[in-house]
Amino acid sequence: MKQFRNNVIRAGLEALYFSGAHHLLRPLLSGIGAIFMLHQVRPPREAEFQPNRHLEVAPEFLRATLRHLRSRDIDIISMDELHERLIQSNFGRRFAAFTLDDGYRDNLDHALPVLRGFEAPSTIYVASDFAEGTGRLWWIALEAVIAKADHIDVEIGNSAARLDATTPAAKQAAFDRLHDWLRALPSEHDLQREVEALCARHDVDATAPCRELCLSWDELKRLADDPLVTIGAHSMSHCNLARQREEIAAKEIAGSRVRIEKALQRPVLHLAYPYGNRIAAGEREFALASASGFKTAVTTRPGMIFAESAERLTALPRVSLNGNYQHTRILPVLTSGAATAMWNGFRRIAAA
Ligand SMILES: [Zn+2]
């Protein structure tokens, strides 16, 4: 299913590019700006099995994106500035903001040097448990389990299954099946329990990805001193907020803010919802983010920013810089808004 969707997106992007249709769509759809979403930024890896590749872009692609925006005279602004322009209806110039989710160390090593070269501000959304070193990046632990296994024995919905993992294609299929199953489990607790059981059976340390990949508080303190960097919140445990009872969701949102402010000694005014899609963040979460005092909150729903977004400051859509589509020819398509409009069925703020 995921592969099917990727193919549809790829075909759609290519069709838009080759038909030149994005030029015709631009005045209608380009909006006034865009918030770009990234996760990891690092040099490409060789391994054939990279099920999380959509969450990684190469520094070179980030550089190409920045160059493209500069060549079109688009302002690159912080989330504070974006908030300011939206509430003041200051739409004289088009703008883009760069956001990076989860708080990966490679943001410091690979993304920031590129962003600094363009004097481009960015916002890094930190899940406080990740900075603490106690978080669970279960999708990366799952990749590690399948990478080293020949097969995976698992009980899915009361029936035992043995998933082949002998080839890269089989590993990808096993990952997709397990990923979909895990995301559909009733609670976050169930998900973590199953991932931990898989890790234990395959001798993978479920806590290692957090310590290896995520910025520590000390590193974040240094980063926060950079005037080009804003640190935002991304919940405490990186759970699916919409699946939690309201008190828990509220605590995840407000608690991460308190924890990060305490560690970094500066206000945290911007939020990104973990997962951030329709299933993970809805009206209740948008209201909780407002009630917790966040100036803005971003989803992962695709879309450009329009004047109307000022009414939906805690439900802002973004444009994903997706590791599966790192080709400079898609950049005009992405900034035209045509790609995200296609995804949204040509709704505007209905992105939210
Ligand atoms: Zn995240």
Tab-separated table of C-alpha atoms and ligand atoms in Angstrom:
chain	number	residue	atom	x	y	z
A	1	MET	CA	0.000	0.000	0.000
A	2	LYS	CA	2.762	2.382	1.038
A	3	GLN	CA	4.721	1.483	-2.070
A	4	PHE	CA	1.611	2.069	-4.138
A	5	ARG	CA	1.159	5.501	-2.578
A	6	ASN	CA	4.843	6.351	-3.146
A	7	ASN	CA	4.482	5.358	-6.775
A	8	VAL	CA	1.393	7.511	-7.173
A	9	ILE	CA	3.199	10.479	-5.643
A	10	ARG	CA	6.253	9.887	-7.794
A	11	ALA	CA	4.157	9.532	-10.952
A	12	GLY	CA	2.194	12.632	-10.003
A	13	LEU	CA	5.306	14.683	-9.349
A	14	GLU	CA	6.845	13.582	-12.623
A	15	ALA	CA	3.628	14.266	-14.542
A	16	LEU	CA	3.417	17.732	-13.053
A	17	TYR	CA	7.035	18.360	-13.876
A	18	PHE	CA	7.001	17.094	-17.428
A	19	SER	CA	3.673	18.653	-18.353
A	20	GLY	CA	4.787	21.976	-16.941
A	21	ALA	CA	1.358	22.086	-15.316
A	22	HIS	CA	2.841	23.462	-12.124
A	23	HIS	CA	3.485	26.756	-13.935
A	24	LEU	CA	-0.195	27.079	-14.764
A	25	LEU	CA	-1.289	26.107	-11.265
A	26	ARG	CA	1.077	28.456	-9.478
A	27	PRO	CA	-1.042	31.626	-9.169
A	28	LEU	CA	-3.911	29.622	-7.778
A	29	LEU	CA	-2.065	27.323	-5.436
A	30	SER	CA	1.269	28.704	-4.445
A	31	GLY	CA	-0.066	30.473	-1.380
A	32	ILE	CA	2.114	32.978	0.387
A	33	GLY	CA	4.710	30.600	1.687
A	34	ALA	CA	5.643	27.123	2.812
A	35	ILE	CA	6.997	25.375	5.880
A	36	PHE	CA	9.455	22.686	4.859
A	37	MET	CA	9.714	19.562	6.992
A	38	LEU	CA	12.855	17.475	7.410
A	39	HIS	CA	13.972	14.782	9.812
A	40	GLN	CA	17.493	13.409	9.412
A	41	VAL	CA	20.006	15.159	7.185
A	42	ARG	CA	23.070	13.096	6.327
A	43	PRO	CA	25.108	11.767	3.440
A	44	PRO	CA	23.342	8.974	1.538
A	45	ARG	CA	23.866	5.441	2.868
A	46	GLU	CA	24.757	2.416	0.746
A	47	ALA	CA	22.490	-0.232	2.308
A	48	GLU	CA	19.724	-1.509	0.056
A	49	PHE	CA	17.284	-1.982	2.925
A	50	GLN	CA	16.452	1.522	4.144
A	51	PRO	CA	12.783	1.535	5.098
A	52	ASN	CA	13.112	4.916	6.831
A	53	ARG	CA	14.806	6.540	3.859
A	54	HIS	CA	11.876	8.934	3.353
A	55	LEU	CA	12.950	10.526	6.643
A	56	GLU	CA	16.505	11.286	5.493
A	57	VAL	CA	17.713	13.822	2.979
A	58	ALA	CA	21.262	14.480	1.848
A	59	PRO	CA	22.932	17.814	2.732
A	60	GLU	CA	23.313	18.363	-1.020
A	61	PHE	CA	19.549	18.232	-1.566
A	62	LEU	CA	18.980	20.677	1.285
A	63	ARG	CA	21.545	22.982	-0.353
A	64	ALA	CA	19.773	22.677	-3.718
A	65	THR	CA	16.438	23.522	-2.077
A	66	LEU	CA	17.896	26.621	-0.405
A	67	ARG	CA	19.544	27.695	-3.635
A	68	HIS	CA	16.255	27.274	-5.485
A	69	LEU	CA	14.389	29.430	-2.933
A	70	ARG	CA	17.063	32.130	-3.018
A	71	SER	CA	16.990	32.159	-6.820
A	72	ARG	CA	13.259	32.848	-6.642
A	73	ASP	CA	13.797	35.632	-4.119
A	74	ILE	CA	11.762	33.822	-1.460
A	75	ASP	CA	12.513	34.955	2.124
A	76	ILE	CA	13.714	32.239	4.461
A	77	ILE	CA	12.328	33.054	7.880
A	78	SER	CA	12.038	31.719	11.434
A	79	MET	CA	8.764	30.426	12.892
A	80	ASP	CA	8.578	33.581	15.048
A	81	GLU	CA	8.760	35.683	11.892
A	82	LEU	CA	6.229	33.454	10.138
A	83	HIS	CA	3.832	33.911	13.063
A	84	GLU	CA	4.405	37.667	12.933
A	85	ARG	CA	3.748	37.891	9.190
A	86	LEU	CA	0.588	35.813	9.482
A	87	ILE	CA	-0.983	37.809	12.303
A	88	GLN	CA	-0.040	41.117	10.658
A	89	SER	CA	-1.195	39.967	7.210
A	90	ASN	CA	2.254	40.903	5.945
A	91	PHE	CA	2.153	39.055	2.646
A	92	GLY	CA	4.237	41.378	0.480
A	93	ARG	CA	6.914	38.751	-0.040
A	94	ARG	CA	6.753	34.978	-0.342
A	95	PHE	CA	8.498	33.057	2.402
A	96	ALA	CA	9.697	29.637	3.479
A	97	ALA	CA	10.513	28.259	6.926
A	98	PHE	CA	12.686	25.206	7.591
A	99	THR	CA	11.704	22.772	10.332
A	100	LEU	CA	13.406	19.584	11.497
A	101	ASP	CA	11.551	17.060	13.652
A	102	ASP	CA	12.719	14.824	16.527
A	103	GLY	CA	16.094	16.466	17.316
A	104	TYR	CA	18.675	14.406	15.440
A	105	ARG	CA	22.381	15.011	15.980
A	106	ASP	CA	22.940	15.050	12.237
A	107	ASN	CA	20.938	18.287	12.159
A	108	LEU	CA	23.872	19.852	13.992
A	109	ASP	CA	26.538	18.054	11.962
A	110	HIS	CA	25.034	18.241	8.466
A	111	ALA	CA	21.970	20.492	8.243
A	112	LEU	CA	23.133	23.540	10.157
A	113	PRO	CA	26.371	24.103	8.230
A	114	VAL	CA	24.315	24.146	5.003
A	115	LEU	CA	21.601	26.388	6.482
A	116	ARG	CA	24.225	28.785	7.887
A	117	GLY	CA	25.771	29.105	4.430
A	118	PHE	CA	22.491	30.699	3.318
A	119	GLU	CA	21.947	32.525	6.626
A	120	ALA	CA	18.745	30.515	6.832
A	121	PRO	CA	16.943	30.197	10.167
A	122	SER	CA	15.540	26.823	11.195
A	123	THR	CA	13.444	25.274	13.941
A	124	ILE	CA	14.288	21.947	15.549
A	125	TYR	CA	11.358	20.247	17.303
A	126	VAL	CA	12.609	18.182	20.222
A	127	ALA	CA	10.825	15.268	21.893
A	128	SER	CA	12.055	15.762	25.458
A	129	ASP	CA	12.497	12.030	26.168
A	130	PHE	CA	14.767	11.828	23.106
A	131	ALA	CA	17.003	14.610	24.473
A	132	GLU	CA	16.934	12.823	27.812
A	133	GLY	CA	18.288	9.648	26.188
A	134	THR	CA	15.318	7.571	27.360
A	135	GLY	CA	13.061	7.857	24.297
A	136	ARG	CA	12.085	5.092	21.918
A	137	LEU	CA	12.648	5.626	18.192
A	138	TRP	CA	10.779	2.392	17.563
A	139	TRP	CA	10.760	2.740	13.746
A	140	ILE	CA	14.562	2.741	13.767
A	141	ALA	CA	14.744	-0.161	16.239
A	142	LEU	CA	12.375	-2.065	13.941
A	143	GLU	CA	14.692	-1.373	10.989
A	144	ALA	CA	17.635	-2.712	13.035
A	145	VAL	CA	15.733	-5.901	13.940
A	146	ILE	CA	14.788	-6.655	10.332
A	147	ALA	CA	18.201	-5.676	8.947
A	148	LYS	CA	19.906	-8.420	10.963
A	149	ALA	CA	17.186	-11.092	10.798
A	150	ASP	CA	16.543	-13.793	8.186
A	151	HIS	CA	12.983	-14.158	9.311
A	152	ILE	CA	10.692	-12.649	11.946
A	153	ASP	CA	8.285	-14.751	13.986
A	154	VAL	CA	5.431	-12.645	15.175
A	155	GLU	CA	1.855	-12.981	16.333
A	156	ILE	CA	-0.385	-10.604	14.441
A	157	GLY	CA	-4.005	-10.523	15.519
A	158	ASN	CA	-3.891	-13.934	17.271
A	159	SER	CA	-2.298	-15.755	14.371
A	160	ALA	CA	1.338	-16.655	14.234
A	161	ALA	CA	3.234	-15.479	11.178
A	162	ARG	CA	6.763	-16.059	9.941
A	163	LEU	CA	7.913	-13.148	7.818
A	164	ASP	CA	10.732	-13.728	5.369
A	165	ALA	CA	13.625	-11.274	5.678
A	166	THR	CA	16.279	-12.892	3.496
A	167	THR	CA	16.397	-10.269	0.715
A	168	PRO	CA	16.126	-6.470	0.710
A	169	ALA	CA	12.688	-6.714	-0.937
A	170	ALA	CA	11.502	-9.271	1.642
A	171	LYS	CA	12.863	-7.090	4.440
A	172	GLN	CA	10.973	-4.090	3.065
A	173	ALA	CA	7.754	-6.117	2.871
A	174	ALA	CA	8.284	-7.359	6.449
A	175	PHE	CA	8.931	-3.804	7.621
A	176	ASP	CA	5.768	-2.495	5.939
A	177	ARG	CA	3.666	-5.270	7.413
A	178	LEU	CA	5.057	-4.840	10.944
A	179	HIS	CA	4.971	-1.056	10.759
A	180	ASP	CA	1.300	-1.020	9.732
A	181	TRP	CA	0.427	-3.568	12.396
A	182	LEU	CA	2.259	-1.632	15.130
A	183	ARG	CA	0.725	1.717	14.176
A	184	ALA	CA	-2.747	0.151	14.320
A	185	LEU	CA	-2.358	-1.323	17.841
A	186	PRO	CA	-4.818	0.150	20.328
A	187	SER	CA	-2.323	1.979	22.523
A	188	GLU	CA	1.165	3.401	22.617
A	189	HIS	CA	1.856	0.953	25.419
A	190	ASP	CA	1.003	-2.005	23.143
A	191	LEU	CA	3.232	-0.649	20.411
A	192	GLN	CA	6.230	-0.199	22.707
A	193	ARG	CA	5.681	-3.631	24.300
A	194	GLU	CA	5.638	-5.397	20.920
A	195	VAL	CA	8.697	-3.521	19.640
A	196	GLU	CA	10.564	-4.328	22.833
A	197	ALA	CA	9.654	-7.992	22.504
A	198	LEU	CA	10.926	-8.029	18.911
A	199	CYS	CA	14.136	-6.285	19.973
A	200	ALA	CA	14.675	-8.731	22.832
A	201	ARG	CA	14.176	-11.764	20.546
A	202	HIS	CA	16.648	-10.394	17.990
A	203	ASP	CA	19.168	-9.020	20.446
A	204	VAL	CA	18.710	-5.387	19.453
A	205	ASP	CA	18.974	-2.647	22.084
A	206	ALA	CA	15.679	-0.733	21.823
A	207	THR	CA	17.145	2.279	23.613
A	208	ALA	CA	20.286	2.576	21.472
A	209	PRO	CA	18.845	4.606	18.540
A	210	CYS	CA	17.865	7.408	20.896
A	211	ARG	CA	21.326	7.748	22.410
A	212	GLU	CA	23.102	7.281	19.090
A	213	LEU	CA	21.002	9.563	16.941
A	214	CYS	CA	19.482	12.274	19.107
A	215	LEU	CA	20.899	15.538	20.408
A	216	SER	CA	21.549	15.592	24.153
A	217	TRP	CA	20.556	18.516	26.366
A	218	ASP	CA	24.166	19.763	26.335
A	219	GLU	CA	24.259	19.752	22.551
A	220	LEU	CA	20.850	21.422	22.409
A	221	LYS	CA	22.048	24.159	24.782
A	222	ARG	CA	24.863	25.008	22.405
A	223	LEU	CA	22.489	24.924	19.455
A	224	ALA	CA	19.946	27.143	21.174
A	225	ASP	CA	22.617	29.856	21.488
A	226	ASP	CA	22.754	30.133	17.706
A	227	PRO	CA	20.552	33.094	16.700
A	228	LEU	CA	19.524	31.226	13.543
A	229	VAL	CA	18.158	28.265	15.530
A	230	THR	CA	14.801	27.984	17.308
A	231	ILE	CA	14.131	24.999	19.539
A	232	GLY	CA	10.497	23.877	19.504
A	233	ALA	CA	8.628	21.092	21.301
A	234	HIS	CA	7.588	17.723	19.858
A	235	SER	CA	5.836	16.147	22.905
A	236	MET	CA	7.620	14.205	25.634
A	237	SER	CA	7.515	10.595	24.474
A	238	HIS	CA	6.717	11.083	20.767
A	239	CYS	CA	3.374	9.298	21.096
A	240	ASN	CA	0.313	9.504	18.894
A	241	LEU	CA	-1.434	12.305	20.809
A	242	ALA	CA	-4.898	11.716	19.358
A	243	ARG	CA	-4.815	8.172	20.748
A	244	GLN	CA	-4.218	9.372	24.317
A	245	ARG	CA	-6.769	10.385	26.916
A	246	GLU	CA	-7.092	14.169	26.971
A	247	GLU	CA	-5.162	14.608	30.254
A	248	ILE	CA	-2.266	12.607	28.884
A	249	ALA	CA	-2.236	14.453	25.554
A	250	ALA	CA	-2.303	17.774	27.427
A	251	LYS	CA	0.552	16.640	29.642
A	252	GLU	CA	2.613	15.463	26.646
A	253	ILE	CA	2.178	18.860	24.965
A	254	ALA	CA	2.586	21.180	27.963
A	255	GLY	CA	5.110	18.932	29.747
A	256	SER	CA	7.542	18.887	26.847
A	257	ARG	CA	7.464	22.672	26.774
A	258	VAL	CA	8.202	22.933	30.504
A	259	ARG	CA	10.978	20.344	30.302
A	260	ILE	CA	12.723	21.998	27.336
A	261	GLU	CA	12.375	25.500	28.791
A	262	LYS	CA	13.924	24.291	32.036
A	263	ALA	CA	16.848	22.634	30.280
A	264	LEU	CA	17.551	25.425	27.804
A	265	GLN	CA	16.479	28.434	29.860
A	266	ARG	CA	14.546	30.047	27.070
A	267	PRO	CA	10.915	30.193	25.984
A	268	VAL	CA	9.586	27.389	23.779
A	269	LEU	CA	6.768	28.794	21.649
A	270	HIS	CA	6.446	26.437	18.697
A	271	LEU	CA	5.221	22.849	18.542
A	272	ALA	CA	5.196	19.987	16.045
A	273	TYR	CA	2.756	17.105	16.611
A	274	PRO	CA	4.451	13.680	16.570
A	275	TYR	CA	3.467	11.826	13.361
A	276	GLY	CA	1.300	14.889	12.734
A	277	ASN	CA	-1.156	13.342	10.295
A	278	ARG	CA	-4.922	13.185	10.517
A	279	ILE	CA	-4.807	10.109	12.749
A	280	ALA	CA	-2.342	11.620	15.214
A	281	ALA	CA	-3.413	15.264	15.533
A	282	GLY	CA	-6.899	16.715	15.193
A	283	GLU	CA	-9.074	19.492	16.551
A	284	ARG	CA	-8.574	18.445	20.186
A	285	GLU	CA	-4.781	18.613	19.838
A	286	PHE	CA	-4.954	21.945	17.984
A	287	ALA	CA	-6.962	23.374	20.898
A	288	LEU	CA	-4.572	21.879	23.477
A	289	ALA	CA	-1.599	23.483	21.710
A	290	SER	CA	-3.325	26.882	21.784
A	291	ALA	CA	-4.265	26.427	25.433
A	292	SER	CA	-0.635	25.578	26.269
A	293	GLY	CA	0.406	28.952	24.865
A	294	PHE	CA	2.172	27.865	21.690
A	295	LYS	CA	2.300	30.584	19.038
A	296	THR	CA	2.293	28.018	16.241
A	297	ALA	CA	1.990	24.260	15.855
A	298	VAL	CA	2.738	22.301	12.704
A	299	THR	CA	1.242	19.080	11.399
A	300	THR	CA	2.601	16.746	8.736
A	301	ARG	CA	-0.463	17.328	6.560
A	302	PRO	CA	0.786	18.534	3.217
A	303	GLY	CA	-0.005	22.034	2.085
A	304	MET	CA	1.208	25.571	1.505
A	305	ILE	CA	0.566	28.544	3.800
A	306	PHE	CA	-2.255	30.884	2.814
A	307	ALA	CA	-3.573	34.105	4.381
A	308	GLU	CA	-6.315	31.974	5.966
A	309	SER	CA	-3.641	30.031	7.871
A	310	ALA	CA	-3.613	32.949	10.356
A	311	GLU	CA	-6.891	31.514	11.681
A	312	ARG	CA	-5.310	28.079	12.106
A	313	LEU	CA	-1.979	28.830	13.748
A	314	THR	CA	-1.877	25.533	15.645
A	315	ALA	CA	-2.824	23.448	12.606
A	316	LEU	CA	-0.281	24.543	10.015
A	317	PRO	CA	0.460	22.232	7.076
A	318	ARG	CA	3.981	21.579	5.782
A	319	VAL	CA	5.787	20.484	2.644
A	320	SER	CA	7.889	17.377	3.225
A	321	LEU	CA	11.395	17.217	1.830
A	322	ASN	CA	11.108	13.486	1.373
A	323	GLY	CA	14.222	11.326	1.057
A	324	ASN	CA	12.543	9.255	-1.663
A	325	TYR	CA	12.247	12.253	-3.992
A	326	GLN	CA	15.592	14.020	-3.870
A	327	HIS	CA	15.810	15.403	-7.350
A	328	THR	CA	16.258	19.101	-8.058
A	329	ARG	CA	13.721	18.975	-10.868
A	330	ILE	CA	10.925	18.470	-8.334
A	331	LEU	CA	11.799	21.687	-6.488
A	332	PRO	CA	9.732	23.999	-8.736
A	333	VAL	CA	6.875	21.542	-8.337
A	334	LEU	CA	7.151	21.568	-4.545
A	335	THR	CA	7.320	25.350	-4.295
A	336	SER	CA	4.420	25.741	-6.728
A	337	GLY	CA	2.195	23.954	-4.236
A	338	ALA	CA	0.897	21.721	-6.990
A	339	ALA	CA	2.262	18.563	-5.405
A	340	THR	CA	0.657	19.156	-2.039
A	341	ALA	CA	-2.547	20.380	-3.683
A	342	MET	CA	-2.711	17.155	-5.630
A	343	TRP	CA	-2.387	15.238	-2.389
A	344	ASN	CA	-5.039	17.367	-0.720
A	345	GLY	CA	-7.514	17.038	-3.548
A	346	PHE	CA	-7.164	20.758	-4.106
A	347	ARG	CA	-8.500	21.821	-0.755
A	348	ARG	CA	-6.816	24.808	0.817
A	349	ILE	CA	-6.783	25.079	4.597
A	350	ALA	CA	-8.746	21.906	4.631
A	351	ALA	CA	-5.222	20.570	4.942
A	352	ALA	CA	-6.027	21.026	8.610
B	1	ZN	ZN	8.687	13.095	15.018
